Short mmCIF file of N, CA and C in Angstrom, two decimals:
data_model
loop_
_atom_site.label_atom_id
_atom_site.label_comp_id
_atom_site.label_asym_id
_atom_site.label_seq_id
_atom_site.Cartn_x
_atom_site.Cartn_y
_atom_site.Cartn_z
N UNK A 1 -158.85 44.10 0.32
CA UNK A 1 -158.28 45.75 0.59
C UNK A 1 -158.14 45.25 -1.20
N UNK A 2 -158.37 46.67 -2.41
CA UNK A 2 -158.16 45.95 -3.42
C UNK A 2 -157.67 46.04 -3.89
N UNK A 3 -155.96 45.02 -5.12
CA UNK A 3 -155.01 44.96 -4.96
C UNK A 3 -154.07 46.03 -6.68
N UNK A 4 -154.92 45.82 -7.63
CA UNK A 4 -155.07 45.49 -8.96
C UNK A 4 -155.09 46.37 -8.70
N UNK A 5 -154.30 47.32 -9.41
CA UNK A 5 -154.27 48.81 -9.71
C UNK A 5 -155.33 48.99 -10.88
N UNK A 6 -155.42 48.67 -11.69
CA UNK A 6 -156.59 48.82 -12.84
C UNK A 6 -158.34 49.30 -12.05
N UNK A 7 -158.18 47.43 -10.52
CA UNK A 7 -159.76 47.32 -11.01
C UNK A 7 -159.86 48.53 -9.41
N UNK A 8 -158.95 49.18 -8.88
CA UNK A 8 -159.30 50.62 -8.06
C UNK A 8 -158.63 51.63 -9.10
N UNK A 9 -158.73 51.73 -10.05
CA UNK A 9 -158.68 52.98 -10.50
C UNK A 9 -160.80 52.78 -11.77
N UNK A 10 -161.65 51.34 -11.57
CA UNK A 10 -162.58 51.40 -12.35
C UNK A 10 -163.47 51.95 -10.99
N UNK A 11 -163.32 51.34 -9.59
CA UNK A 11 -163.41 51.43 -8.90
C UNK A 11 -163.69 53.56 -8.90
N UNK A 12 -162.63 53.64 -8.35
CA UNK A 12 -163.17 55.15 -8.23
C UNK A 12 -163.75 55.86 -9.64
N UNK A 13 -163.37 55.22 -10.96
CA UNK A 13 -163.91 55.89 -12.35
C UNK A 13 -165.53 55.69 -11.99
N UNK A 14 -165.88 55.10 -11.04
CA UNK A 14 -167.66 54.58 -10.96
C UNK A 14 -168.64 55.03 -9.99
N UNK A 15 -167.42 56.06 -9.24
CA UNK A 15 -167.37 56.25 -8.28
C UNK A 15 -167.67 57.73 -8.41
N UNK A 16 -166.33 58.83 -9.26
CA UNK A 16 -166.78 59.68 -9.93
C UNK A 16 -167.45 59.62 -10.69
N UNK A 17 -168.35 58.71 -11.53
CA UNK A 17 -169.00 59.38 -12.29
C UNK A 17 -170.57 58.97 -11.73
N UNK A 18 -170.89 58.67 -10.68
CA UNK A 18 -172.05 58.41 -9.72
C UNK A 18 -172.01 60.22 -8.76
N UNK A 19 -170.98 60.33 -9.24
CA UNK A 19 -170.95 61.41 -8.15
C UNK A 19 -171.72 63.19 -9.93
N UNK A 20 -171.08 62.95 -10.93
CA UNK A 20 -171.41 62.95 -12.12
C UNK A 20 -172.11 63.13 -12.49
N UNK A 21 -172.94 62.29 -12.50
CA UNK A 21 -174.48 61.51 -12.97
C UNK A 21 -175.54 62.44 -12.10
N UNK A 22 -175.07 61.87 -10.92
CA UNK A 22 -176.21 62.35 -9.80
C UNK A 22 -175.80 64.39 -10.12
N UNK A 23 -175.11 65.03 -9.75
CA UNK A 23 -175.19 66.16 -10.09
C UNK A 23 -175.90 66.71 -10.86
N UNK A 24 -175.63 65.83 -12.56
CA UNK A 24 -175.76 66.75 -13.81
C UNK A 24 -177.08 66.19 -13.69
N UNK A 25 -178.34 65.65 -13.78
CA UNK A 25 -179.56 64.74 -13.65
C UNK A 25 -180.26 65.94 -11.88
N UNK A 26 -179.76 65.89 -11.07
CA UNK A 26 -180.35 67.56 -10.12
C UNK A 26 -180.28 68.58 -10.64
N UNK A 27 -179.00 69.34 -11.32
CA UNK A 27 -179.13 70.51 -11.75
C UNK A 27 -180.26 70.22 -13.28
N UNK A 28 -180.29 69.12 -13.88
CA UNK A 28 -180.83 69.54 -14.93
C UNK A 28 -183.09 68.84 -15.30
N UNK A 29 -182.77 68.23 -13.49
CA UNK A 29 -184.47 67.97 -13.28
C UNK A 29 -184.98 68.19 -12.00
N UNK A 30 -184.24 69.25 -11.59
CA UNK A 30 -184.88 70.38 -10.53
C UNK A 30 -183.76 71.92 -10.03
N UNK A 31 -182.16 72.21 -10.71
CA UNK A 31 -182.56 73.56 -10.73
C UNK A 31 -182.74 74.43 -11.90
N UNK A 32 -183.02 73.35 -13.50
CA UNK A 32 -182.68 74.45 -14.14
C UNK A 32 -183.53 73.90 -14.54
N UNK A 33 -184.48 73.09 -14.58
CA UNK A 33 -186.04 72.58 -15.08
C UNK A 33 -187.59 73.50 -14.68
N UNK A 34 -189.04 73.46 -15.24
CA UNK A 34 -189.71 73.57 -15.28
C UNK A 34 -190.95 72.53 -16.02
N UNK A 35 -192.06 73.23 -15.68
CA UNK A 35 -192.80 72.12 -16.00
C UNK A 35 -192.53 71.03 -17.80
N UNK A 36 -192.59 71.88 -18.60
CA UNK A 36 -191.71 71.80 -19.72
C UNK A 36 -190.52 71.02 -20.43
N UNK A 37 -189.80 71.08 -18.98
CA UNK A 37 -188.35 70.01 -18.98
C UNK A 37 -187.83 71.22 -19.17
N UNK A 38 -186.41 70.72 -19.65
CA UNK A 38 -185.21 72.10 -18.88
C UNK A 38 -185.50 72.67 -20.30
N UNK A 39 -185.58 74.32 -19.82
CA UNK A 39 -186.34 75.63 -20.55
C UNK A 39 -184.76 75.85 -21.70
N UNK A 40 -183.39 75.74 -21.95
CA UNK A 40 -182.70 76.04 -22.98
C UNK A 40 -182.41 74.93 -22.94
N UNK A 41 -181.62 75.24 -24.06
CA UNK A 41 -180.32 73.38 -24.15
C UNK A 41 -178.66 73.57 -23.54
N UNK A 42 -178.71 75.44 -24.29
CA UNK A 42 -177.39 75.73 -23.25
C UNK A 42 -177.61 74.68 -21.17
N UNK A 43 -178.56 75.24 -20.93
CA UNK A 43 -178.56 74.94 -19.45
C UNK A 43 -178.02 73.36 -19.84
N UNK A 44 -178.47 72.19 -19.87
CA UNK A 44 -178.13 71.27 -19.93
C UNK A 44 -176.18 71.42 -19.96
N UNK A 45 -176.37 71.92 -21.41
CA UNK A 45 -174.80 71.40 -21.35
C UNK A 45 -173.92 72.40 -20.37
N UNK A 46 -174.31 73.93 -19.24
CA UNK A 46 -173.56 74.24 -18.43
C UNK A 46 -173.28 72.90 -17.44
N UNK A 47 -174.37 72.35 -17.54
CA UNK A 47 -175.21 71.76 -15.84
C UNK A 47 -174.34 69.81 -16.79
N UNK A 48 -173.36 69.76 -17.74
CA UNK A 48 -172.55 68.94 -17.17
C UNK A 48 -171.44 69.51 -17.71
N UNK A 49 -170.99 70.63 -17.09
CA UNK A 49 -169.52 71.17 -16.89
C UNK A 49 -169.47 71.29 -16.12
N UNK A 50 -170.90 71.68 -14.49
CA UNK A 50 -170.35 71.73 -13.31
C UNK A 50 -170.71 70.13 -12.51
N UNK A 51 -170.93 69.80 -13.69
CA UNK A 51 -171.38 67.89 -13.09
C UNK A 51 -170.43 66.89 -13.16
N UNK A 52 -169.34 67.82 -14.72
CA UNK A 52 -167.86 67.39 -14.81
C UNK A 52 -166.91 67.41 -13.50
N UNK A 53 -166.59 68.82 -13.51
CA UNK A 53 -165.79 69.49 -12.44
C UNK A 53 -166.19 68.77 -11.33
N UNK A 54 -167.20 68.22 -10.69
CA UNK A 54 -167.41 68.09 -9.94
C UNK A 54 -166.40 66.59 -9.38
N UNK A 55 -167.49 65.70 -10.46
CA UNK A 55 -166.35 64.27 -11.01
C UNK A 55 -165.12 64.47 -10.45
N UNK A 56 -164.86 65.52 -11.86
CA UNK A 56 -163.78 65.28 -11.67
C UNK A 56 -162.42 64.79 -10.88
N UNK A 57 -162.89 65.87 -9.89
CA UNK A 57 -162.02 66.17 -8.37
C UNK A 57 -162.49 64.71 -7.50
N UNK A 58 -163.09 64.62 -7.70
CA UNK A 58 -164.12 63.22 -6.48
C UNK A 58 -162.71 62.08 -7.28
N UNK A 59 -162.44 62.00 -8.04
CA UNK A 59 -161.73 61.02 -9.00
C UNK A 59 -160.46 60.90 -8.43
N UNK A 60 -159.44 62.83 -8.77
CA UNK A 60 -158.83 63.16 -8.06
C UNK A 60 -158.05 62.10 -6.74
N UNK A 61 -158.80 63.17 -5.81
CA UNK A 61 -158.96 62.49 -4.89
C UNK A 61 -158.09 61.44 -4.38
N UNK A 62 -159.43 60.64 -5.00
CA UNK A 62 -159.27 58.85 -4.97
C UNK A 62 -158.44 58.19 -5.27
N UNK A 63 -158.34 58.78 -7.06
CA UNK A 63 -156.77 58.13 -6.92
C UNK A 63 -155.15 58.23 -6.83
N UNK A 64 -155.55 59.87 -6.45
CA UNK A 64 -153.85 60.12 -5.56
C UNK A 64 -153.61 58.90 -3.78
N UNK A 65 -154.81 59.03 -3.72
CA UNK A 65 -154.53 58.48 -2.27
C UNK A 65 -154.96 56.52 -2.44
N UNK A 66 -155.84 56.40 -3.17
CA UNK A 66 -156.07 55.12 -3.33
C UNK A 66 -155.22 54.26 -4.65
N UNK A 67 -156.01 54.49 -5.49
CA UNK A 67 -155.90 53.92 -6.72
C UNK A 67 -154.37 53.96 -7.30
N UNK A 68 -153.68 54.73 -6.72
CA UNK A 68 -152.16 54.99 -7.61
C UNK A 68 -151.40 54.92 -6.01
N UNK A 69 -151.44 55.85 -5.29
CA UNK A 69 -150.78 55.56 -3.86
C UNK A 69 -149.25 56.70 -4.03
N UNK A 70 -150.16 58.29 -4.76
CA UNK A 70 -148.73 58.81 -5.03
C UNK A 70 -149.06 59.80 -4.36
N UNK A 71 -148.60 59.35 -3.44
CA UNK A 71 -148.75 60.69 -2.24
C UNK A 71 -147.02 61.49 -2.12
N UNK A 72 -145.90 61.27 -2.62
CA UNK A 72 -144.32 61.06 -2.80
C UNK A 72 -144.87 62.55 -3.25
N UNK A 73 -144.99 62.70 -4.72
CA UNK A 73 -144.79 64.01 -5.43
C UNK A 73 -146.02 65.53 -4.68
N UNK A 74 -145.63 66.16 -4.79
CA UNK A 74 -145.94 67.53 -3.89
C UNK A 74 -147.39 67.88 -4.92
N UNK A 75 -148.76 67.42 -3.61
CA UNK A 75 -150.68 66.95 -4.59
C UNK A 75 -150.30 69.02 -5.58
N UNK A 76 -149.78 69.82 -4.64
CA UNK A 76 -149.92 70.79 -5.45
C UNK A 76 -149.55 70.41 -7.78
N UNK A 77 -147.97 69.57 -7.50
CA UNK A 77 -147.73 70.07 -9.25
C UNK A 77 -148.12 68.73 -8.95
N UNK A 78 -149.54 68.62 -8.73
CA UNK A 78 -149.91 66.29 -9.11
C UNK A 78 -151.63 67.82 -10.15
N UNK A 79 -151.98 68.63 -9.29
CA UNK A 79 -152.84 69.23 -9.12
C UNK A 79 -152.77 70.30 -10.50
N UNK A 80 -151.81 70.74 -10.37
CA UNK A 80 -151.47 71.66 -12.15
C UNK A 80 -151.51 70.29 -13.23
N UNK A 81 -151.09 69.59 -12.88
CA UNK A 81 -151.36 68.45 -13.76
C UNK A 81 -152.24 68.03 -13.70
N UNK A 82 -153.42 67.96 -13.54
CA UNK A 82 -154.17 66.78 -13.05
C UNK A 82 -155.58 68.30 -13.79
N UNK A 83 -155.29 69.06 -13.45
CA UNK A 83 -155.82 70.66 -14.22
C UNK A 83 -155.30 71.04 -15.64
N UNK A 84 -154.12 70.14 -16.04
CA UNK A 84 -153.81 70.15 -17.28
C UNK A 84 -155.32 69.79 -18.03
N UNK A 85 -155.28 67.85 -17.83
CA UNK A 85 -156.01 67.15 -18.05
C UNK A 85 -157.01 67.05 -18.33
N UNK A 86 -156.96 68.03 -16.94
CA UNK A 86 -159.16 68.57 -16.95
C UNK A 86 -159.51 69.29 -17.81
N UNK A 87 -158.56 69.58 -18.15
CA UNK A 87 -159.03 71.29 -19.79
C UNK A 87 -159.23 70.82 -20.41
N UNK A 88 -158.11 69.16 -20.41
CA UNK A 88 -158.11 68.46 -21.72
C UNK A 88 -160.10 67.67 -21.85
N UNK A 89 -159.66 67.48 -20.76
CA UNK A 89 -161.12 67.05 -20.70
C UNK A 89 -162.71 67.17 -20.67
N UNK A 90 -162.98 68.86 -20.54
CA UNK A 90 -163.42 69.38 -20.47
C UNK A 90 -163.48 69.05 -22.14
N UNK A 91 -162.49 69.72 -23.13
CA UNK A 91 -162.94 70.05 -24.53
C UNK A 91 -163.48 68.60 -25.11
N UNK A 92 -162.72 67.66 -24.50
CA UNK A 92 -163.50 66.12 -24.40
C UNK A 92 -164.81 65.58 -24.83
N UNK A 93 -165.08 65.97 -23.28
CA UNK A 93 -166.39 65.99 -23.01
C UNK A 93 -167.91 66.52 -23.30
N UNK A 94 -167.17 67.87 -23.77
CA UNK A 94 -168.21 68.62 -23.87
C UNK A 94 -168.64 68.23 -26.00
N UNK A 95 -167.15 67.69 -26.43
CA UNK A 95 -167.48 67.75 -27.22
C UNK A 95 -168.41 66.04 -28.12
N UNK A 96 -167.87 65.15 -27.22
CA UNK A 96 -169.11 63.95 -27.04
C UNK A 96 -169.89 63.83 -26.42
N UNK A 97 -170.44 65.03 -25.11
CA UNK A 97 -171.32 65.15 -24.68
C UNK A 97 -172.53 65.46 -25.78
N UNK A 98 -172.07 66.84 -26.73
CA UNK A 98 -172.45 67.28 -27.41
C UNK A 98 -172.76 66.36 -28.50
N UNK A 99 -172.17 65.88 -29.09
CA UNK A 99 -172.61 64.96 -30.16
C UNK A 99 -173.76 63.62 -29.73
N UNK A 100 -172.70 62.97 -28.25
CA UNK A 100 -174.00 62.17 -28.02
C UNK A 100 -175.55 62.81 -27.75
N UNK A 101 -175.52 63.41 -27.26
CA UNK A 101 -177.00 64.27 -26.68
C UNK A 101 -177.81 64.42 -27.70
N UNK A 102 -177.11 64.96 -28.67
CA UNK A 102 -177.42 65.62 -30.02
C UNK A 102 -178.15 64.74 -31.25
N UNK A 103 -177.24 63.60 -31.03
CA UNK A 103 -177.84 62.00 -31.58
C UNK A 103 -179.08 61.07 -31.52
N UNK A 104 -178.88 61.13 -29.74
CA UNK A 104 -180.05 60.58 -28.96
C UNK A 104 -180.64 61.94 -28.69
N UNK A 105 -181.21 62.90 -28.23
CA UNK A 105 -181.51 63.25 -28.41
C UNK A 105 -183.28 62.90 -30.09
N UNK A 106 -182.61 62.78 -31.31
CA UNK A 106 -182.51 62.73 -32.50
C UNK A 106 -183.72 61.59 -32.09
N UNK A 107 -182.55 60.31 -32.45
CA UNK A 107 -183.51 59.16 -31.93
C UNK A 107 -184.57 58.37 -30.52
N UNK A 108 -184.39 59.64 -29.55
CA UNK A 108 -185.40 59.66 -28.96
C UNK A 108 -186.69 60.40 -28.37
N UNK A 109 -186.64 61.00 -29.96
CA UNK A 109 -187.66 62.02 -30.40
C UNK A 109 -188.75 62.21 -30.24
N UNK A 110 -189.64 62.02 -28.51
CA UNK A 110 -191.39 62.03 -28.89
C UNK A 110 -190.89 60.86 -27.71
N UNK A 111 -190.28 59.99 -27.31
CA UNK A 111 -190.20 59.84 -25.51
C UNK A 111 -190.30 60.19 -24.30
N UNK A 112 -191.61 59.69 -23.51
CA UNK A 112 -192.00 60.26 -22.34
C UNK A 112 -189.71 60.65 -21.82
N UNK A 113 -189.50 61.32 -20.90
CA UNK A 113 -188.20 61.85 -20.35
C UNK A 113 -187.43 61.56 -20.85
N UNK A 114 -187.92 61.78 -22.44
CA UNK A 114 -186.05 62.61 -23.14
C UNK A 114 -184.89 63.19 -22.92
N UNK A 115 -184.63 63.45 -22.56
CA UNK A 115 -184.40 64.39 -21.61
C UNK A 115 -183.27 63.93 -20.61
N UNK A 116 -183.81 63.45 -20.16
CA UNK A 116 -183.15 62.96 -18.48
C UNK A 116 -182.59 61.28 -19.26
N UNK A 117 -183.13 60.26 -19.66
CA UNK A 117 -183.09 58.81 -20.89
C UNK A 117 -181.86 60.05 -21.33
N UNK A 118 -181.68 60.53 -22.70
CA UNK A 118 -179.99 61.55 -23.51
C UNK A 118 -179.27 61.37 -22.56
N UNK A 119 -179.52 62.36 -22.33
CA UNK A 119 -178.67 63.22 -20.94
C UNK A 119 -178.03 61.94 -20.83
N UNK A 120 -178.55 60.78 -19.12
CA UNK A 120 -177.65 60.32 -18.84
C UNK A 120 -176.84 58.76 -19.65
N UNK A 121 -177.95 58.48 -20.39
CA UNK A 121 -176.61 57.58 -22.22
C UNK A 121 -175.88 58.38 -21.79
N UNK A 122 -175.86 59.35 -23.04
CA UNK A 122 -175.12 60.73 -23.24
C UNK A 122 -173.75 60.56 -22.14
N UNK A 123 -174.23 60.61 -20.89
CA UNK A 123 -173.25 61.52 -19.97
C UNK A 123 -172.27 59.97 -19.74
N UNK A 124 -172.91 59.00 -19.92
CA UNK A 124 -172.04 57.49 -19.14
C UNK A 124 -171.81 57.17 -20.35
N UNK A 125 -171.65 57.30 -22.00
CA UNK A 125 -170.95 57.70 -23.42
C UNK A 125 -169.21 58.17 -23.07
N UNK A 126 -169.83 58.90 -22.52
CA UNK A 126 -168.92 60.13 -22.54
C UNK A 126 -168.04 60.30 -21.22
N UNK A 127 -167.85 59.33 -20.07
CA UNK A 127 -168.06 59.09 -18.97
C UNK A 127 -166.87 57.88 -19.40
N UNK A 128 -167.43 56.81 -20.20
CA UNK A 128 -166.45 55.50 -20.57
C UNK A 128 -165.45 55.94 -21.14
N UNK A 129 -165.66 56.79 -22.66
CA UNK A 129 -164.64 56.13 -23.36
C UNK A 129 -163.30 57.72 -22.40
N UNK A 130 -163.92 58.86 -22.05
CA UNK A 130 -162.57 59.85 -20.65
C UNK A 130 -161.94 58.52 -19.46
N UNK A 131 -163.11 57.43 -19.28
CA UNK A 131 -162.37 56.33 -18.07
C UNK A 131 -161.17 55.93 -18.83
N UNK A 132 -161.34 54.93 -19.64
CA UNK A 132 -160.03 54.34 -21.13
C UNK A 132 -159.10 56.02 -20.88
N UNK A 133 -159.41 56.71 -22.09
CA UNK A 133 -157.84 57.55 -22.33
C UNK A 133 -157.91 58.30 -20.52
N UNK A 134 -158.05 58.87 -19.36
CA UNK A 134 -157.79 59.36 -18.45
C UNK A 134 -157.14 58.45 -17.03
N UNK A 135 -157.31 57.11 -17.98
CA UNK A 135 -155.72 55.87 -17.18
C UNK A 135 -154.51 55.95 -17.09
N UNK A 136 -154.37 56.41 -18.39
CA UNK A 136 -152.98 56.49 -19.63
C UNK A 136 -152.56 57.80 -18.66
N UNK A 137 -153.83 58.83 -18.79
CA UNK A 137 -152.82 59.94 -18.54
C UNK A 137 -152.02 60.31 -17.21
N UNK A 138 -153.07 59.49 -15.99
CA UNK A 138 -152.71 59.69 -14.89
C UNK A 138 -151.32 58.69 -14.54
N UNK A 139 -152.20 57.90 -15.02
CA UNK A 139 -150.79 56.35 -14.88
C UNK A 139 -149.56 56.86 -15.02
N UNK A 140 -149.42 57.31 -16.80
CA UNK A 140 -148.08 58.13 -16.51
C UNK A 140 -147.55 58.91 -16.92
N UNK A 141 -149.08 59.91 -16.48
CA UNK A 141 -148.60 61.64 -16.26
C UNK A 141 -148.92 62.74 -15.05
N UNK A 142 -150.16 62.28 -14.91
CA UNK A 142 -150.52 62.57 -13.13
C UNK A 142 -149.60 62.05 -12.39
N UNK A 143 -149.68 60.94 -11.97
CA UNK A 143 -149.90 60.48 -10.92
C UNK A 143 -148.01 58.99 -11.70
N UNK A 144 -146.89 59.27 -12.05
CA UNK A 144 -146.36 58.80 -12.82
C UNK A 144 -145.26 58.58 -11.43
N UNK A 145 -144.95 57.84 -10.73
CA UNK A 145 -143.91 56.91 -10.00
C UNK A 145 -142.05 56.78 -10.37
N UNK A 146 -141.73 57.75 -9.11
CA UNK A 146 -140.18 58.81 -9.51
C UNK A 146 -139.55 57.32 -8.97
N UNK A 147 -138.88 56.26 -9.52
CA UNK A 147 -137.50 55.36 -9.47
C UNK A 147 -136.16 56.11 -9.68
N UNK A 148 -135.47 55.87 -8.19
CA UNK A 148 -134.97 56.61 -7.86
C UNK A 148 -133.03 54.99 -7.89
#
């Protein structure tokens, strides 16, 4: 069993990222796609919002029960705190993802499959940034240990 908290957090983050990425690509490539790629750029951004919600929910569950083993506080309180962090994350992710996507789209213009590649790289960069910030948010705010 993995005993290091940071390693457990990294593993849970990788799982959450994987779920986020798979859903993002599914939405972009299958749901919001036609033969010429995604129809509207805003659908790509909407896809990121949907995938973030699901990925963050998976991460919260893993972090609560495994990473931080924080089951003494009522889950409702933790969920409220997590929603606050999640709203902050949505704001941060929207800005970072849009920035990364737009810059990479300019750099990769004309490449075959540019939208999927751009979405993947942008998602990775956004998630990596958030993963570092969220460790501290989760450890010291959401799943803070109470000592008697």
